[in-house]
Coordinates of C-alpha atoms in Angstrom, one line a residue:
M1039 CA 71.0 9.9 11.7
G1040 CA 70.9 7.1 9.2
L1041 CA 67.8 5.6 7.6
K1042 CA 67.3 1.9 7.2
T1043 CA 65.4 0.6 4.2
I1044 CA 62.5 -1.7 4.7
R1045 CA 62.9 -5.0 3.0
V1046 CA 59.9 -5.4 0.7
F1047 CA 59.8 -7.1 -2.7
H1048 CA 58.0 -5.2 -5.5
L1049 CA 57.2 -7.6 -8.3
S1050 CA 55.4 -7.2 -11.6
V1051 CA 52.5 -9.5 -12.4
A1052 CA 52.1 -11.1 -15.8
A1053 CA 49.0 -12.6 -17.3
L1054 CA 50.0 -16.2 -18.2
A1055 CA 48.3 -19.1 -19.9
I1056 CA 49.5 -22.2 -18.1
L1057 CA 48.7 -25.9 -18.1
A1058 CA 46.4 -27.1 -15.4
T1059 CA 48.1 -28.5 -12.4
P1060 CA 46.8 -30.9 -9.8
A1061 CA 44.7 -29.5 -6.9
L1062 CA 46.4 -29.4 -3.5
A1063 CA 46.1 -28.3 0.1
Y1064 CA 49.4 -27.3 1.6
S1065 CA 50.9 -27.4 5.0
L1066 CA 51.3 -23.8 6.4
K1067 CA 53.6 -22.6 9.2
F1068 CA 53.1 -19.0 10.2
N1069 CA 55.9 -17.5 12.4
T1070 CA 55.7 -14.1 14.0
P1071 CA 58.6 -13.8 16.5
G1072 CA 58.2 -10.9 18.9
A1073 CA 54.5 -10.2 18.0
S1074 CA 51.7 -10.0 20.6
D1075 CA 48.7 -12.2 20.1
D1076 CA 46.6 -9.3 18.8
L1077 CA 49.4 -8.3 16.3
R1078 CA 49.8 -11.9 15.2
N1079 CA 46.1 -12.1 14.5
T1080 CA 46.2 -8.9 12.6
I1081 CA 49.1 -10.1 10.4
K1082 CA 47.4 -13.5 9.8
G1083 CA 44.2 -11.7 9.0
A1084 CA 45.9 -9.9 6.1
S1085 CA 47.3 -13.1 4.6
L1086 CA 45.7 -14.8 1.6
L1087 CA 47.8 -17.9 2.3
V1088 CA 46.1 -18.3 5.7
Q1089 CA 42.7 -18.0 4.2
S1090 CA 43.5 -20.6 1.5
A1091 CA 45.5 -23.1 3.6
E1092 CA 42.7 -25.7 3.6
D1093 CA 41.3 -25.0 0.1
D1094 CA 42.2 -28.0 -2.0
S1095 CA 40.9 -26.4 -5.1
K1096 CA 44.0 -24.2 -5.3
D1097 CA 46.8 -25.2 -7.7
A1098 CA 50.5 -24.3 -7.4
Q1099 CA 50.1 -21.3 -9.6
D1100 CA 47.4 -20.0 -7.3
V1101 CA 49.6 -20.5 -4.3
L1102 CA 52.5 -18.6 -5.9
S1103 CA 50.2 -15.7 -6.9
E1104 CA 48.8 -15.4 -3.3
A1105 CA 52.3 -15.6 -1.8
R1106 CA 53.5 -12.8 -4.0
A1107 CA 50.4 -10.7 -3.1
D1108 CA 51.0 -11.4 0.6
Y1109 CA 54.3 -9.5 0.7
N1110 CA 52.5 -6.1 0.2
R1111 CA 49.4 -7.2 2.2
I1112 CA 51.4 -8.1 5.3
V1113 CA 53.7 -5.0 5.0
S1114 CA 50.6 -2.8 4.8
A1115 CA 49.2 -4.5 7.9
L1116 CA 52.5 -3.8 9.7
F1117 CA 52.4 -0.1 8.6
A1118 CA 48.8 0.1 9.8
E1119 CA 50.1 -0.9 13.3
G1120 CA 53.0 1.6 13.3
R1121 CA 55.7 -1.1 12.4
Y1122 CA 58.0 0.3 9.7
S1123 CA 61.1 -2.0 10.2
G1124 CA 59.4 -5.3 9.7
T1125 CA 60.6 -8.1 7.5
V1126 CA 58.6 -10.6 5.6
S1127 CA 59.7 -14.0 4.3
I1128 CA 57.5 -16.4 2.4
K1129 CA 58.9 -19.8 1.4
L1130 CA 57.3 -22.4 -0.9
D1131 CA 59.0 -25.7 -0.3
G1132 CA 62.1 -23.8 0.9
R1133 CA 62.2 -21.3 -1.9
E1134 CA 61.6 -17.6 -1.3
A1135 CA 58.4 -16.9 -3.3
A1136 CA 59.7 -13.5 -4.4
S1137 CA 62.6 -15.2 -6.1
I1138 CA 60.6 -17.6 -8.2
P1139 CA 60.2 -16.3 -11.8
P1140 CA 56.6 -15.9 -12.9
L1141 CA 57.3 -18.3 -15.8
D1142 CA 58.9 -20.9 -13.6
A1143 CA 56.0 -21.7 -11.2
P1144 CA 56.4 -25.0 -9.4
S1145 CA 54.1 -27.8 -10.4
T1146 CA 53.3 -28.6 -6.7
V1147 CA 53.6 -26.8 -3.4
N1148 CA 53.5 -29.0 -0.2
N1149 CA 54.9 -26.7 2.5
V1150 CA 54.5 -23.0 3.0
T1151 CA 56.4 -21.1 5.7
V1152 CA 55.6 -17.5 6.4
T1153 CA 57.9 -15.6 8.8
V1154 CA 57.1 -12.1 9.8
T1155 CA 59.3 -10.1 12.2
P1156 CA 57.2 -7.0 13.0
G1157 CA 60.0 -4.8 14.4
P1158 CA 59.5 -2.0 16.9
E1159 CA 56.6 0.4 17.2
F1160 CA 57.3 3.8 15.7
T1161 CA 55.9 7.1 17.2
F1162 CA 55.4 10.4 15.6
S1163 CA 58.3 12.8 15.9
R1164 CA 56.3 15.2 13.8
A1165 CA 52.6 15.3 12.9
D1166 CA 51.9 18.4 10.8
I1167 CA 49.0 19.1 8.5
A1168 CA 48.1 22.5 7.1
P1169 CA 46.1 24.6 6.3
V1170 CA 43.2 23.2 8.3
A1171 CA 39.6 24.6 8.0
P1172 CA 37.9 25.9 11.1
K1173 CA 36.0 23.3 13.1
T1174 CA 37.9 20.4 11.5
D1175 CA 38.2 17.4 13.8
L1176 CA 41.5 15.7 13.2
P1177 CA 42.2 12.1 14.5
E1178 CA 43.2 12.1 18.2
G1179 CA 46.1 9.8 17.3
Y1180 CA 47.7 12.2 14.9
K1181 CA 50.1 14.0 17.3
V1182 CA 53.7 13.9 18.4
G1183 CA 54.4 10.9 20.7
A1184 CA 51.5 8.8 19.5
V1185 CA 51.9 5.5 17.7
A1186 CA 52.5 6.3 14.1
K1187 CA 49.9 4.1 12.4
S1188 CA 49.7 4.7 8.7
G1189 CA 45.9 4.7 8.8
V1190 CA 46.0 7.7 11.2
I1191 CA 47.9 9.7 8.5
V1192 CA 45.4 8.8 5.9
D1193 CA 42.5 9.7 8.3
A1194 CA 44.1 13.0 9.1
A1195 CA 44.4 13.9 5.4
S1196 CA 40.9 12.8 4.8
A1197 CA 39.5 14.7 7.7
A1198 CA 41.3 17.9 6.7
T1199 CA 40.1 17.6 3.1
T1200 CA 36.5 16.9 4.3
G1201 CA 36.8 20.0 6.6
W1202 CA 37.5 22.2 3.6
R1203 CA 34.7 20.6 1.5
D1204 CA 32.3 21.2 4.3
A1205 CA 33.4 24.8 4.4
G1206 CA 32.5 25.2 0.7
H1207 CA 35.8 24.4 -1.0
A1208 CA 34.7 21.5 -3.2
K1209 CA 38.0 20.8 -4.9
A1210 CA 40.2 20.7 -1.8
E1211 CA 43.0 18.2 -2.1
V1212 CA 46.3 17.1 -0.7
S1213 CA 49.0 19.0 -2.6
Y1214 CA 52.1 17.7 -0.8
Q1215 CA 53.2 15.0 1.7
N1216 CA 56.6 14.1 3.1
I1217 CA 56.8 11.0 5.4
V1218 CA 60.2 10.0 6.7
A1219 CA 60.9 7.0 8.9
D1220 CA 63.9 7.2 11.2
H1221 CA 64.8 3.6 11.9
R1222 CA 67.5 4.4 14.5
A1223 CA 65.1 6.3 16.7
N1224 CA 62.0 4.4 15.7
Q1225 CA 60.2 7.6 14.8
L1226 CA 58.1 8.8 11.9
A1227 CA 58.0 12.4 10.7
S1228 CA 54.8 13.3 8.8
D1229 CA 54.1 16.6 7.0
V1230 CA 50.9 17.0 4.9
R1231 CA 49.9 20.1 3.0
L1232 CA 46.6 20.9 1.5
A1233 CA 45.3 23.1 -1.4
P1234 CA 41.8 24.2 -0.4
G1235 CA 41.0 25.8 -3.7
P1236 CA 38.4 28.5 -4.2
L1237 CA 35.1 28.9 -2.4
V1238 CA 32.6 27.1 -4.7
T1239 CA 28.9 27.6 -5.4
F1240 CA 26.4 25.2 -6.9
G1241 CA 26.0 25.6 -10.6
R1242 CA 23.7 23.7 -13.0
L1243 CA 22.0 20.4 -12.4
E1244 CA 22.1 18.1 -15.4
T1245 CA 19.5 15.2 -15.3
S1246 CA 19.2 11.9 -17.1
G1247 CA 17.4 8.6 -16.9
N1248 CA 13.9 9.8 -16.1
K1249 CA 11.4 8.5 -18.6
R1250 CA 7.9 8.7 -17.0
L1251 CA 8.6 11.4 -14.5
R1252 CA 8.6 14.8 -16.0
T1253 CA 12.0 16.6 -15.8
K1254 CA 10.4 19.7 -14.2
R1255 CA 9.0 17.6 -11.4
L1256 CA 12.3 15.7 -11.0
R1257 CA 14.0 19.1 -10.4
E1258 CA 11.3 20.2 -8.0
I1259 CA 11.6 17.0 -5.9
A1260 CA 15.4 17.1 -6.0
G1261 CA 15.5 20.7 -4.7
F1262 CA 19.0 21.3 -6.1
P1263 CA 20.4 24.5 -4.4
T1264 CA 21.7 26.4 -7.5
G1265 CA 23.7 29.5 -6.5
E1266 CA 24.2 28.5 -2.9
V1267 CA 27.6 27.9 -1.3
Y1268 CA 28.8 24.3 -1.9
D1269 CA 28.0 21.9 0.9
P1270 CA 28.2 18.1 0.4
K1271 CA 25.4 17.6 2.9
K1272 CA 23.1 19.3 0.5
L1273 CA 23.9 16.7 -2.1
D1274 CA 23.0 14.0 0.4
Q1275 CA 19.7 15.8 1.0
V1276 CA 19.0 15.8 -2.8
Q1277 CA 19.6 12.1 -3.0
A1278 CA 17.5 11.4 0.1
R1279 CA 14.5 13.4 -1.3
L1280 CA 14.6 11.4 -4.5
Q1281 CA 15.0 8.0 -2.8
R1282 CA 12.2 8.4 -0.4
T1283 CA 9.7 9.0 -3.2
G1284 CA 10.0 5.2 -4.0
I1285 CA 10.1 6.0 -7.7
F1286 CA 13.7 5.2 -8.4
S1287 CA 15.8 2.0 -8.0
S1288 CA 19.0 4.0 -8.4
V1289 CA 20.0 7.6 -7.8
A1290 CA 23.5 8.7 -8.7
I1291 CA 25.0 12.1 -8.1
T1292 CA 28.3 13.0 -9.7
E1293 CA 30.2 16.3 -9.3
A1294 CA 31.8 17.8 -12.4
K1295 CA 35.6 17.3 -12.5
T1296 CA 36.4 21.0 -13.1
L1297 CA 34.8 24.2 -11.9
N1298 CA 33.2 26.8 -14.2
P1299 CA 35.0 30.1 -14.8
D1300 CA 32.9 31.7 -12.0
D1301 CA 33.9 28.9 -9.5
S1302 CA 30.5 27.3 -9.7
L1303 CA 30.2 23.5 -9.8
D1304 CA 27.9 21.6 -12.0
V1305 CA 26.4 18.3 -10.9
N1306 CA 25.1 15.4 -12.9
L1307 CA 22.0 13.5 -11.6
A1308 CA 21.3 10.1 -13.1
V1309 CA 18.2 8.1 -12.1
V1310 CA 16.8 4.7 -12.9
E1311 CA 13.0 4.4 -12.5
Q1312 CA 11.4 1.4 -10.8
K1313 CA 8.4 -0.4 -12.3
K1314 CA 5.3 1.7 -12.0
R1315 CA 3.2 -0.8 -10.1
K1316 CA 3.7 -3.0 -7.0
I1317 CA 1.6 -5.4 -5.0
G1318 CA 2.3 -6.4 -1.4
L1319 CA 0.8 -9.0 1.0
G1320 CA 1.2 -9.5 4.7
A1321 CA -0.2 -11.7 7.5
E1322 CA -0.1 -11.8 11.3
L1323 CA -1.4 -14.5 13.6
S1324 CA -2.4 -14.5 17.3
T1325 CA -4.3 -17.0 19.3
S1326 CA -6.6 -14.4 20.8
D1327 CA -6.7 -11.9 17.9
G1328 CA -7.0 -14.6 15.2
L1329 CA -5.5 -14.3 11.7
G1330 CA -5.0 -11.0 10.0
L1331 CA -4.4 -10.6 6.3
N1332 CA -3.6 -7.3 4.5
G1333 CA -2.5 -6.3 1.0
Y1334 CA -1.9 -3.3 -1.1
W1335 CA -1.6 -2.1 -4.7
L1336 CA 0.8 0.7 -5.4
H1337 CA 1.3 3.0 -8.4
R1338 CA 4.6 4.9 -8.0
N1339 CA 4.0 7.7 -10.6
L1340 CA 0.3 8.1 -11.2
F1341 CA 0.2 11.4 -13.2
G1342 CA 3.9 11.7 -14.2
G1343 CA 4.7 14.1 -11.3
G1344 CA 5.9 11.5 -8.7
E1345 CA 2.5 10.9 -7.2
R1346 CA 2.2 7.7 -5.2
F1347 CA -1.3 6.1 -5.3
R1348 CA -1.9 3.2 -2.9
V1349 CA -4.9 1.1 -2.1
D1350 CA -4.9 -0.9 1.1
A1351 CA -7.3 -3.7 2.1
G1352 CA -7.3 -5.7 5.3
I1353 CA -9.2 -8.4 7.1
S1354 CA -8.5 -9.3 10.7
G1355 CA -9.9 -11.3 13.6
I1356 CA -10.4 -14.4 11.5
G1357 CA -10.9 -17.2 14.0
G1358 CA -10.2 -14.9 16.9
A1359 CA -11.2 -15.7 20.4
T1360 CA -12.8 -12.3 21.0
G1361 CA -15.0 -10.1 18.9
G1362 CA -15.6 -10.8 15.2
T1363 CA -14.0 -10.2 11.9
D1364 CA -12.9 -6.7 11.0
Y1365 CA -12.7 -5.3 7.4
S1366 CA -11.2 -2.2 5.9
I1367 CA -10.3 -0.7 2.6
G1368 CA -8.7 2.6 2.0
A1369 CA -6.8 4.7 -0.6
R1370 CA -4.1 7.4 -0.3
I1371 CA -2.4 9.6 -2.9
D1372 CA 0.9 11.4 -2.0
R1373 CA 2.5 14.2 -3.9
P1374 CA 6.1 15.0 -3.1
A1375 CA 7.6 18.5 -3.2
T1376 CA 4.4 20.4 -2.5
F1377 CA 5.2 24.0 -1.5
N1378 CA 8.9 23.1 -1.0
P1379 CA 11.1 20.0 -1.5
E1380 CA 10.7 18.9 2.1
T1381 CA 6.9 18.9 2.2
S1382 CA 4.6 16.3 0.7
A1383 CA 0.8 16.6 0.5
Y1384 CA -1.7 13.7 0.6
I1385 CA -5.4 12.8 0.4
T1386 CA -6.6 9.8 2.3
T1387 CA -9.9 8.0 2.7
E1388 CA -11.0 4.7 4.3
I1389 CA -14.2 2.6 4.9
S1390 CA -14.1 0.1 7.7
Q1391 CA -16.2 -2.2 9.8
K1392 CA -15.1 -3.4 13.3
N1393 CA -16.7 -6.2 15.2
E1394 CA -15.2 -5.9 18.7
E1395 CA -16.2 -7.8 21.8
D1396 CA -18.2 -4.9 23.3
Y1397 CA -19.3 -3.0 20.2
T1398 CA -19.7 -3.0 16.4
E1399 CA -18.6 0.0 14.3
N1400 CA -19.1 1.1 10.7
A1401 CA -17.0 4.1 9.8
F1402 CA -16.0 6.4 7.0
D1403 CA -13.1 8.8 7.0
I1404 CA -11.6 11.3 4.5
G1405 CA -8.8 13.9 5.0
F1406 CA -6.1 16.1 3.5
G1407 CA -2.7 16.5 5.1
L1408 CA 0.9 17.6 4.8
T1409 CA 4.1 15.8 5.9
R1410 CA 7.2 17.8 6.5
I1411 CA 10.7 16.3 6.7
F1412 CA 12.7 18.7 9.0
N1413 CA 15.8 16.6 9.0
D1414 CA 16.8 12.9 8.7
K1415 CA 15.4 12.2 12.2
L1416 CA 12.5 14.6 12.7
T1417 CA 9.2 14.4 10.8
G1418 CA 6.0 16.3 11.3
D1419 CA 2.5 15.5 10.0
V1420 CA -0.8 17.5 10.2
S1421 CA -4.1 16.9 8.5
I1422 CA -7.7 17.9 8.5
N1423 CA -10.3 15.1 8.4
Y1424 CA -14.0 14.4 8.5
G1425 CA -15.1 11.2 10.3
W1426 CA -18.4 9.5 10.5
S1427 CA -19.2 6.3 12.4
K1428 CA -22.2 4.2 13.6
V1429 CA -21.5 2.3 16.9
T1430 CA -23.8 -0.4 18.2
D1431 CA -23.3 -1.6 21.7
D1432 CA -25.3 -2.5 24.8
S1433 CA -26.7 1.0 25.0
G1434 CA -28.0 0.9 21.5
Q1435 CA -26.9 2.8 18.4
T1436 CA -24.8 6.0 18.5
Y1437 CA -23.7 8.2 15.6
F1438 CA -20.5 10.1 15.8
R1439 CA -19.6 12.9 13.3
Q1440 CA -16.6 15.1 13.8
V1441 CA -14.0 17.2 12.2
Y1442 CA -10.6 16.5 13.6
L1443 CA -7.0 17.7 13.2
P1444 CA -4.5 15.0 13.9
T1445 CA -1.0 16.4 14.4
K1446 CA 2.2 14.5 15.3
L1447 CA 5.9 14.9 15.6
T1448 CA 8.2 11.9 15.2
W1449 CA 11.9 11.7 16.2
D1450 CA 13.6 8.5 15.0
D1451 CA 17.3 7.8 15.2
R1452 CA 17.2 4.0 15.3
D1453 CA 19.9 2.2 13.4
N1454 CA 17.4 -0.2 11.9
K1455 CA 13.6 0.3 11.9
L1456 CA 12.7 -3.4 11.7
D1457 CA 15.4 -4.7 14.0
P1458 CA 17.0 -1.8 16.0
T1459 CA 19.9 -2.3 18.3
K1460 CA 20.5 1.3 19.4
G1461 CA 18.8 4.7 19.3
Y1462 CA 15.5 6.2 20.2
Y1463 CA 12.0 6.6 18.7
I1464 CA 9.7 9.3 20.1
Q1465 CA 6.3 10.2 18.7
A1466 CA 4.0 12.8 20.3
G1467 CA 0.5 13.4 18.9
V1468 CA -2.5 15.6 19.6
T1469 CA -5.8 15.3 17.9
P1470 CA -8.3 18.1 18.6
F1471 CA -11.9 17.1 17.4
V1472 CA -15.1 19.1 17.1
G1473 CA -18.4 17.2 17.3
I1474 CA -21.0 17.8 14.6
G1475 CA -24.4 16.6 16.0
G1476 CA -25.8 15.8 19.4
D1477 CA -24.0 12.5 20.0
T1478 CA -20.4 13.7 19.6
G1479 CA -18.5 15.8 22.1
T1480 CA -15.6 18.3 21.5
G1481 CA -12.2 17.7 23.0
A1482 CA -8.7 16.4 22.2
Q1483 CA -6.8 13.1 22.3
V1484 CA -3.1 13.2 23.3
T1485 CA -0.7 10.3 22.8
G1486 CA 2.9 9.5 23.3
D1487 CA 5.1 6.6 22.2
L1488 CA 8.7 6.4 23.5
R1489 CA 11.1 3.6 22.6
A1490 CA 14.8 3.0 23.5
Y1491 CA 17.3 0.4 22.5
R1492 CA 20.8 -0.4 23.8
G1493 CA 23.0 -3.1 22.4
F1494 CA 25.9 -4.9 24.2
G1495 CA 28.6 -7.3 23.2
Q1496 CA 30.2 -8.2 19.9
N1497 CA 27.9 -7.1 17.0
D1498 CA 25.3 -6.1 19.6
R1499 CA 24.2 -9.7 20.1
F1500 CA 22.4 -8.7 23.4
V1501 CA 19.9 -5.9 23.2
L1502 CA 17.7 -4.3 25.9
A1503 CA 14.6 -2.7 24.4
G1504 CA 11.9 -0.7 26.2
R1505 CA 8.7 1.1 25.2
V1506 CA 6.3 3.4 27.1
Q1507 CA 2.9 4.4 25.7
L1508 CA 0.8 7.2 27.1
G1509 CA -2.7 8.4 26.1
G1510 CA -5.5 10.6 27.3
V1511 CA -8.8 12.2 26.1
Y1512 CA -9.6 15.7 27.5
G1513 CA -12.7 17.9 27.2
S1514 CA -15.1 15.2 26.0
D1515 CA -17.3 12.9 28.2
L1516 CA -16.7 9.2 27.8
E1517 CA -20.0 8.5 26.2
E1518 CA -19.6 11.4 23.7
T1519 CA -16.1 10.4 22.6
P1520 CA -15.7 8.5 19.3
R1521 CA -14.5 5.0 19.9
D1522 CA -11.3 5.4 17.9
Y1523 CA -10.1 7.9 20.5
L1524 CA -10.6 5.6 23.4
F1525 CA -8.0 3.2 24.8
Y1526 CA -7.8 -0.5 25.4
S1527 CA -5.1 -2.8 26.7
G1528 CA -4.3 -6.4 25.7
G1529 CA -2.8 -8.0 22.6
G1530 CA 0.4 -7.7 20.6
G1531 CA 0.7 -3.9 20.6
T1532 CA 0.1 -3.4 24.3
V1533 CA 0.2 -6.5 26.6
R1534 CA 1.1 -9.9 25.2
G1535 CA -0.2 -12.8 27.1
Q1536 CA -3.6 -11.0 27.5
P1537 CA -6.5 -11.3 25.0
Y1538 CA -6.8 -8.5 22.4
Q1539 CA -8.5 -5.3 23.8
S1540 CA -9.5 -7.3 26.8
L1541 CA -9.1 -4.5 29.3
G1542 CA -11.3 -1.3 29.1
V1543 CA -13.6 0.2 31.6
E1544 CA -17.2 -0.6 32.7
V1545 CA -19.6 2.2 33.3
L1546 CA -23.3 2.4 34.3
D1547 CA -25.6 3.5 31.5
G1548 CA -28.9 2.0 32.3
G1549 CA -26.9 -1.2 33.0
T1550 CA -23.2 -2.1 32.7
L1551 CA -21.5 -0.8 29.5
K1552 CA -18.1 -2.0 28.5
T1553 CA -16.0 0.5 26.6
G1554 CA -12.6 1.9 26.1
G1555 CA -11.0 4.2 28.6
T1556 CA -9.9 7.9 28.5
E1557 CA -6.5 7.2 30.1
F1558 CA -3.8 4.7 29.2
V1559 CA -0.3 3.9 30.4
G1560 CA 1.5 1.0 28.8
F1561 CA 5.0 -0.5 29.2
Q1562 CA 6.8 -3.2 27.2
G1563 CA 10.3 -4.5 28.0
E1564 CA 12.4 -7.0 26.1
A1565 CA 15.8 -8.7 26.4
R1566 CA 16.9 -9.8 23.0
I1567 CA 19.7 -12.4 22.7
G1568 CA 21.4 -13.4 19.5
I1569 CA 22.0 -17.2 19.5
T1570 CA 23.4 -17.4 16.0
D1571 CA 23.7 -14.9 13.2
K1572 CA 20.2 -15.8 12.1
I1573 CA 18.4 -17.0 15.2
G1574 CA 17.6 -15.0 18.4
A1575 CA 15.6 -15.4 21.6
V1576 CA 13.5 -12.9 23.4
A1577 CA 12.2 -12.6 27.0
F1578 CA 9.5 -9.9 27.5
Y1579 CA 7.3 -8.3 30.1
D1580 CA 4.3 -6.1 29.3
Y1581 CA 2.0 -3.9 31.5
G1582 CA -1.1 -1.9 30.7
Y1583 CA -3.3 0.5 32.8
I1584 CA -6.7 1.8 31.7
A1585 CA -9.0 4.4 33.4
G1586 CA -12.1 6.4 32.6
G1587 CA -15.6 7.0 33.7
G1588 CA -14.7 6.4 37.4
D1589 CA -13.4 2.9 36.6
S1590 CA -9.8 1.7 36.2
G1591 CA -7.8 -1.5 35.9
S1592 CA -4.5 -3.0 35.0
Q1593 CA -3.0 -6.2 33.5
A1594 CA 0.4 -7.7 32.8
G1595 CA 1.8 -10.4 30.7
A1596 CA 5.2 -12.0 30.2
G1597 CA 6.7 -14.7 27.9
L1598 CA 9.4 -15.9 25.6
G1599 CA 9.9 -15.6 21.9
L1600 CA 12.1 -16.6 18.9
R1601 CA 13.4 -14.5 16.0
Y1602 CA 14.7 -15.6 12.6
K1603 CA 16.4 -12.8 10.7
T1604 CA 15.5 -12.3 7.0
G1605 CA 16.2 -9.6 4.5
I1606 CA 12.9 -7.9 5.3
G1607 CA 13.2 -8.1 9.0
P1608 CA 13.0 -10.8 11.7
I1609 CA 10.2 -13.3 11.6
R1610 CA 8.7 -13.1 15.1
L1611 CA 7.2 -15.9 17.3
D1612 CA 6.1 -14.9 20.8
V1613 CA 4.3 -16.9 23.4
G1614 CA 2.8 -14.8 26.3
F1615 CA 1.2 -15.7 29.6
P1616 CA -1.0 -13.6 31.9
V1617 CA 0.8 -12.4 35.0
S1618 CA -1.8 -10.1 36.6
G1619 CA -5.3 -8.8 36.0
G1620 CA -8.5 -10.7 35.6
T1621 CA -8.7 -10.9 31.8
G1622 CA -6.1 -13.6 31.2
S1623 CA -7.1 -17.0 29.8
G1624 CA -3.9 -19.1 29.2
A1625 CA -1.1 -18.8 26.7
Q1626 CA -1.3 -16.4 23.8
L1627 CA 0.7 -17.0 20.5
Y1628 CA 1.9 -14.1 18.2
I1629 CA 3.5 -14.5 14.8
G1630 CA 4.6 -11.6 12.6
I1631 CA 7.4 -9.9 10.8
G1632 CA 9.7 -7.4 12.5
Q1633 CA 10.3 -6.9 16.2
A1634 CA 7.3 -6.3 18.4
F1635 CA 8.4 -2.6 18.7

């Protein structure tokens, strides 16, 4: 059975110094006889001439250069679609571009004609690849009878090589390939052979670039698995540990080109440290909550061991319709790689004053905790804290003192934390507390936060987003429960369109006392629509339910919003209106950065 040669021109490229020629925009004809609309679009998408047809800054030399490049670009596009008998003709004012000598470029080009005959689709008559490591997933299209797309062959070789690397053979490679096209039968025979190489273990870690961070601490944070069987995922973990410290602007990991005599593999780690200090500012505005301002000062490497020291200060409720102005200042220091590379320790403290509609609180808090990264989606956090607060409300002054143990697990597989289009976020928390003194009870607060996102359409321009919040306090009477553990509804984080913390409960305590509830259920739903690449619209509906002390109530709000995408997340503008409940008082405006949830 004979083989037909594909007509492709292979030309050398010379670097030339030429006289400037006048700028022009040429007339382009693009012919693809026998091609479907999808194939025609694919071919045109590979052509530089198509991309430059209306660019009058191109001179004739540029057009000739792009025409010569288009031969291989278009043939590669045909191969990628399983077309191996195609022909390509590119004529500049009637002359085949491949026949024009590089030193004889025309002074002008007025008409360009591209004719591509794609030829028939080829199928695999043979699709062999060996040896293949266990649990390797080869492309579904790499099989006898399937369309013989060149990219499928590349993907099969890549998948087989990756399979061996995942099994510990770091130097696996393609050792032989034989690909033959039968132009009479329109078939392609593919035979790929691999050389897995020896089973490899991790050798030494060579470090460079750290100036302020001690090398010993750099190695502890990296957690390089010397002596363990090679696994590329472990190198990804090393890089992730270093990046999440926030110390480095760049982390580069490079495997040695050759193995050591004992089949171990050395790895080079090069880092670039960021500036030691950083200052950040933020703001959020709501018609009911008022203006909120916050800022922080950060030191990325306080003692030379990767410690992050951060001071936060905030003021909120400025000009708010309910309550007064709230103040807070706090500090936190984190130490990565404490006990093991996946665990960080922290100490935190905060002083705050809240001036809410139904109470005023002065509070102090201090605690020590641990954060554990179980994998790239699951994180755990536990701490032991002491809290003190003085609450003034209609019943007088109450002092709360307690030792508490906040514990939470977070599962987060969203594709983008500030503007997610798919995935889930689930956080479950329990905070046991023990009262110290006569005014504070003993019990536990339990919370849940579940969010889901689903995108539709091209580039996920339409997104449905939903959030459910749950909360409860158990074991402690309402009046003996510290105010931070009680629940309110209303405002940007719960029900938009209702004033901030407008829904709680009312209980009799020598009169009527307004306070937070011991039970909470909240729902937020959004339909997000991309109008342009930068601008989007949102329709939302929120609902909240509060109960406790024999009282209960609910409220709902709905509205519309706009989003403007930036590099730090979308700028958010929402206008909400009350739908149900007795706390609403007209439209509420919310401005911030990032999606509402």
